[in-house]
PDB file of C-alpha atoms in Angstrom:
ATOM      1  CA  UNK A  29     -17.986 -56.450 -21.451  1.00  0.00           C
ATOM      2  CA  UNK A  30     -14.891 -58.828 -20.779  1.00  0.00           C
ATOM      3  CA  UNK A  31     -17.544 -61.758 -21.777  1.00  0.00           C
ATOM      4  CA  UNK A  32     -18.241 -60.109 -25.441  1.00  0.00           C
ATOM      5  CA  UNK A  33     -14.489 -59.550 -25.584  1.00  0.00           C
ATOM      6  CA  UNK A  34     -13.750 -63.183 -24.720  1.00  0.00           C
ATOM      7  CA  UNK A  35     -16.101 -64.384 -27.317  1.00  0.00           C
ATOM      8  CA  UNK A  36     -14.887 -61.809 -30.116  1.00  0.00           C
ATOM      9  CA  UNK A  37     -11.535 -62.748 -29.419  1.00  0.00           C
ATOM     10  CA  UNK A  38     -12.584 -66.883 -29.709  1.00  0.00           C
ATOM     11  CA  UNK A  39     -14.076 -65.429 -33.298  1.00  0.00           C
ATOM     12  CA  UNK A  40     -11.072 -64.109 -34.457  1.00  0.00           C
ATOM     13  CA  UNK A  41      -9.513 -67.065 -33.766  1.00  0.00           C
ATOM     14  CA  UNK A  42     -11.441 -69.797 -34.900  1.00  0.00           C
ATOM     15  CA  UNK A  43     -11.575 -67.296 -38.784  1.00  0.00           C
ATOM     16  CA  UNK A  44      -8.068 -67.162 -38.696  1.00  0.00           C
ATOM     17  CA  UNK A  45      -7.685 -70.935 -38.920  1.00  0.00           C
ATOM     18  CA  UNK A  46     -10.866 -71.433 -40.852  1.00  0.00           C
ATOM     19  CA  UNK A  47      -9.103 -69.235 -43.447  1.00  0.00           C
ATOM     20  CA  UNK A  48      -5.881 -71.234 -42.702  1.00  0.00           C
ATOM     21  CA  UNK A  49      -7.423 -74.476 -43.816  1.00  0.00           C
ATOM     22  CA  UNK A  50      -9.781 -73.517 -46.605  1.00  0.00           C
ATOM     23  CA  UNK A  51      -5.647 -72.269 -47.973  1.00  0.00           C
ATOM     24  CA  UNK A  52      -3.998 -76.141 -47.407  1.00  0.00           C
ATOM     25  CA  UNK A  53      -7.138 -77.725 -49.010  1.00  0.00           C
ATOM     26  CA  UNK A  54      -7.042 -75.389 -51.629  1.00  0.00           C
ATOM     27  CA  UNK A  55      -3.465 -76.187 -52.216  1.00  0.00           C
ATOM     28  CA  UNK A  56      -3.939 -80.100 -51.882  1.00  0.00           C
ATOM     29  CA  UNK A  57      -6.923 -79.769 -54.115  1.00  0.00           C
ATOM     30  CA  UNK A  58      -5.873 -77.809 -57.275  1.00  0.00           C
ATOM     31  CA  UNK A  59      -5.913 -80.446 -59.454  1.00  0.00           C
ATOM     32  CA  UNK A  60      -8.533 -82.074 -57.992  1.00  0.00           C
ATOM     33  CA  UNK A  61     -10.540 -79.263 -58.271  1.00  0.00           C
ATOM     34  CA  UNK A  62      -9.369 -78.633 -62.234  1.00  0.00           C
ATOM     35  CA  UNK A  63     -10.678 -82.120 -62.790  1.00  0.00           C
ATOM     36  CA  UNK A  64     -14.389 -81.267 -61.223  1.00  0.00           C
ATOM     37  CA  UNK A  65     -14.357 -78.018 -63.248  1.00  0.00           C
ATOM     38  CA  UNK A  66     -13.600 -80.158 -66.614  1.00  0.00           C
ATOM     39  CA  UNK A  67     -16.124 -83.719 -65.890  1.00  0.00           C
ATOM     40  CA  UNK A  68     -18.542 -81.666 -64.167  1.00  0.00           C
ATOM     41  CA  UNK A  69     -19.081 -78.215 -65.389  1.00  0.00           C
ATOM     42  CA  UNK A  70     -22.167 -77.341 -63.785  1.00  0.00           C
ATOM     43  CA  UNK A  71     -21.075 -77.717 -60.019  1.00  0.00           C
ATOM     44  CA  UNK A  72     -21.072 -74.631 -58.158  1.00  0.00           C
ATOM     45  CA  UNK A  73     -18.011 -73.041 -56.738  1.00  0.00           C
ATOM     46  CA  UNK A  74     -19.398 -73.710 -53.088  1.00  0.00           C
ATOM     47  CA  UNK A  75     -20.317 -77.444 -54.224  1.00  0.00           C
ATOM     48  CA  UNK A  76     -17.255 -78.275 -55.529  1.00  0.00           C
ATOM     49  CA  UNK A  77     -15.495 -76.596 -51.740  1.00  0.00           C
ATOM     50  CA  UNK A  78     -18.134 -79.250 -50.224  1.00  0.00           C
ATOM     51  CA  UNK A  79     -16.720 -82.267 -52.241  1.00  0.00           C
ATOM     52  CA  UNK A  80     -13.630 -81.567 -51.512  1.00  0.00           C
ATOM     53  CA  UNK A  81     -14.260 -81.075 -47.802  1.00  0.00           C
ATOM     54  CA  UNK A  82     -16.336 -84.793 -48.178  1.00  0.00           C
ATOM     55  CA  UNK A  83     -13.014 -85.746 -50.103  1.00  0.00           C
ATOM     56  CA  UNK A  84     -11.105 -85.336 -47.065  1.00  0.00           C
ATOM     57  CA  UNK A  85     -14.144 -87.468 -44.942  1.00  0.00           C
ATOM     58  CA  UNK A  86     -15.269 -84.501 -43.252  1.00  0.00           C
ATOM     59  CA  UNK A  87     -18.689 -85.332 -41.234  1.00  0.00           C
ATOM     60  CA  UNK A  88     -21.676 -83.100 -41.853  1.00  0.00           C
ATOM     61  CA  UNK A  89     -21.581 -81.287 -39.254  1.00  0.00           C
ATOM     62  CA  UNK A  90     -17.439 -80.456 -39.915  1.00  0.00           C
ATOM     63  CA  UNK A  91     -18.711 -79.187 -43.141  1.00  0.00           C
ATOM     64  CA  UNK A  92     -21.447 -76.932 -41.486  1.00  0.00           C
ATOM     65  CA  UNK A  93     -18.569 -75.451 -39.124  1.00  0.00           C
ATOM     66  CA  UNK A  94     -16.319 -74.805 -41.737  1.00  0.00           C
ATOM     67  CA  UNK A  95     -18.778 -73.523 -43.921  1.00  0.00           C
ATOM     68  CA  UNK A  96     -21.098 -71.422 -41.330  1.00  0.00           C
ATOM     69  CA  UNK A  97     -24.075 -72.863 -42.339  1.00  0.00           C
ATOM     70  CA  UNK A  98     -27.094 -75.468 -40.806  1.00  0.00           C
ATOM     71  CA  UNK A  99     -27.036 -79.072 -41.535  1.00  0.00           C
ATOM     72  CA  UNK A 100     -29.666 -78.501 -43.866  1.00  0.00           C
ATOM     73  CA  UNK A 101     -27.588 -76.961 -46.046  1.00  0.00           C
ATOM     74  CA  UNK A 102     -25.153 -79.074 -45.863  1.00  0.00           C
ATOM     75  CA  UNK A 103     -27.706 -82.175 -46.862  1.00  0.00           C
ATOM     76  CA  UNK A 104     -29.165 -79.955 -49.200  1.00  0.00           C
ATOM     77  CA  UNK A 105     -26.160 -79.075 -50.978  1.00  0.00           C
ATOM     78  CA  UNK A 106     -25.023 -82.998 -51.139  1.00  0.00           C
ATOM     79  CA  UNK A 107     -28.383 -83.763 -53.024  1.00  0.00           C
ATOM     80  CA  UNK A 108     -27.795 -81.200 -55.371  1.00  0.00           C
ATOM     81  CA  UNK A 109     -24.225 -82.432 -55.847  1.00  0.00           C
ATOM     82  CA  UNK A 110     -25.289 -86.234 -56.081  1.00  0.00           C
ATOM     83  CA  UNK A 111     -27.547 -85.240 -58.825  1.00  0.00           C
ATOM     84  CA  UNK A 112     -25.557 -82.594 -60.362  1.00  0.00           C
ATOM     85  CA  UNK A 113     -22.736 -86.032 -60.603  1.00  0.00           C
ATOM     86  CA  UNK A 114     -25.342 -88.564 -61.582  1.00  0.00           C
ATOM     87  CA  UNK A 115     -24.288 -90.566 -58.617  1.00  0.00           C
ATOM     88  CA  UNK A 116     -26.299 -93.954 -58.132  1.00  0.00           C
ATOM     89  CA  UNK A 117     -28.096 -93.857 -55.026  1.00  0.00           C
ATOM     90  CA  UNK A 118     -27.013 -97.012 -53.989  1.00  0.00           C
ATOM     91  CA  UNK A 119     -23.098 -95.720 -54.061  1.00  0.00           C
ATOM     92  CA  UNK A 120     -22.048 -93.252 -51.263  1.00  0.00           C
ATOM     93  CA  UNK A 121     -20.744 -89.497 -52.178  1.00  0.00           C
ATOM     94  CA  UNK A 122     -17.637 -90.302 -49.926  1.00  0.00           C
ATOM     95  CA  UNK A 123     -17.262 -93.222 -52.453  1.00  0.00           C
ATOM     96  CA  UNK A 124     -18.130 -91.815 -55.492  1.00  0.00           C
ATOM     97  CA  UNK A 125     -15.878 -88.972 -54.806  1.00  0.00           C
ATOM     98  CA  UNK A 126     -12.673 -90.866 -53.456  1.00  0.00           C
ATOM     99  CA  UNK A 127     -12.366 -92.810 -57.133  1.00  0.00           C
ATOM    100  CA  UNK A 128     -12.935 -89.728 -59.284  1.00  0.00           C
ATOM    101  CA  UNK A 129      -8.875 -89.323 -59.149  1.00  0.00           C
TER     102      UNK A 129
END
């Protein structure tokens, strides 16, 4: 029982500044965001939360923590968003992403 309380408590914790961050990066990336929304209207809302969270150089598996989901996802989700952008292979996402502004 204290075990199960130890981890709920850990939870809590770790939500509370999950839901801390996801408000600064929000703030830092209004505009940035806007400018996604305008070039690139057919990104999802969770595709444009991963580019920003790559705009910040945020590792896949940072992304999967933030996010709660598997590193397939995460992959998945940059393929999408590479060909969603029209990004040439041969140029990186971090790249790609870090001269959009």
């Amino acid at each position: 029982l204290q075990k199960l309380t130890n981890d709920l408590r850990l939870q809590i914790e770790s939500e509370g500044k999950l839901t801390g961050l996801q408000e600064k990066i929000n703030r830092v990336n209004e505009n940035f965001n806007k400018t996604l929304q305008i070039n690139y209207p057919e990104l999802t809302k969770g595709e444009r939360e991963v580019i920003a969270l790559l705009r910040l150089k945020l590792s896949i598996k940072e992304i999967m923590t933030i996010r709660n989901v598997s590193v397939d996802s995460v992959k998945s989700m940059r393929r999408r968003i590479r060909k969603k952008m029209a990004i040439p292979k041969a140029q990186s996402i971090e790249d790609f992403i870090q001269h959009l502004m």
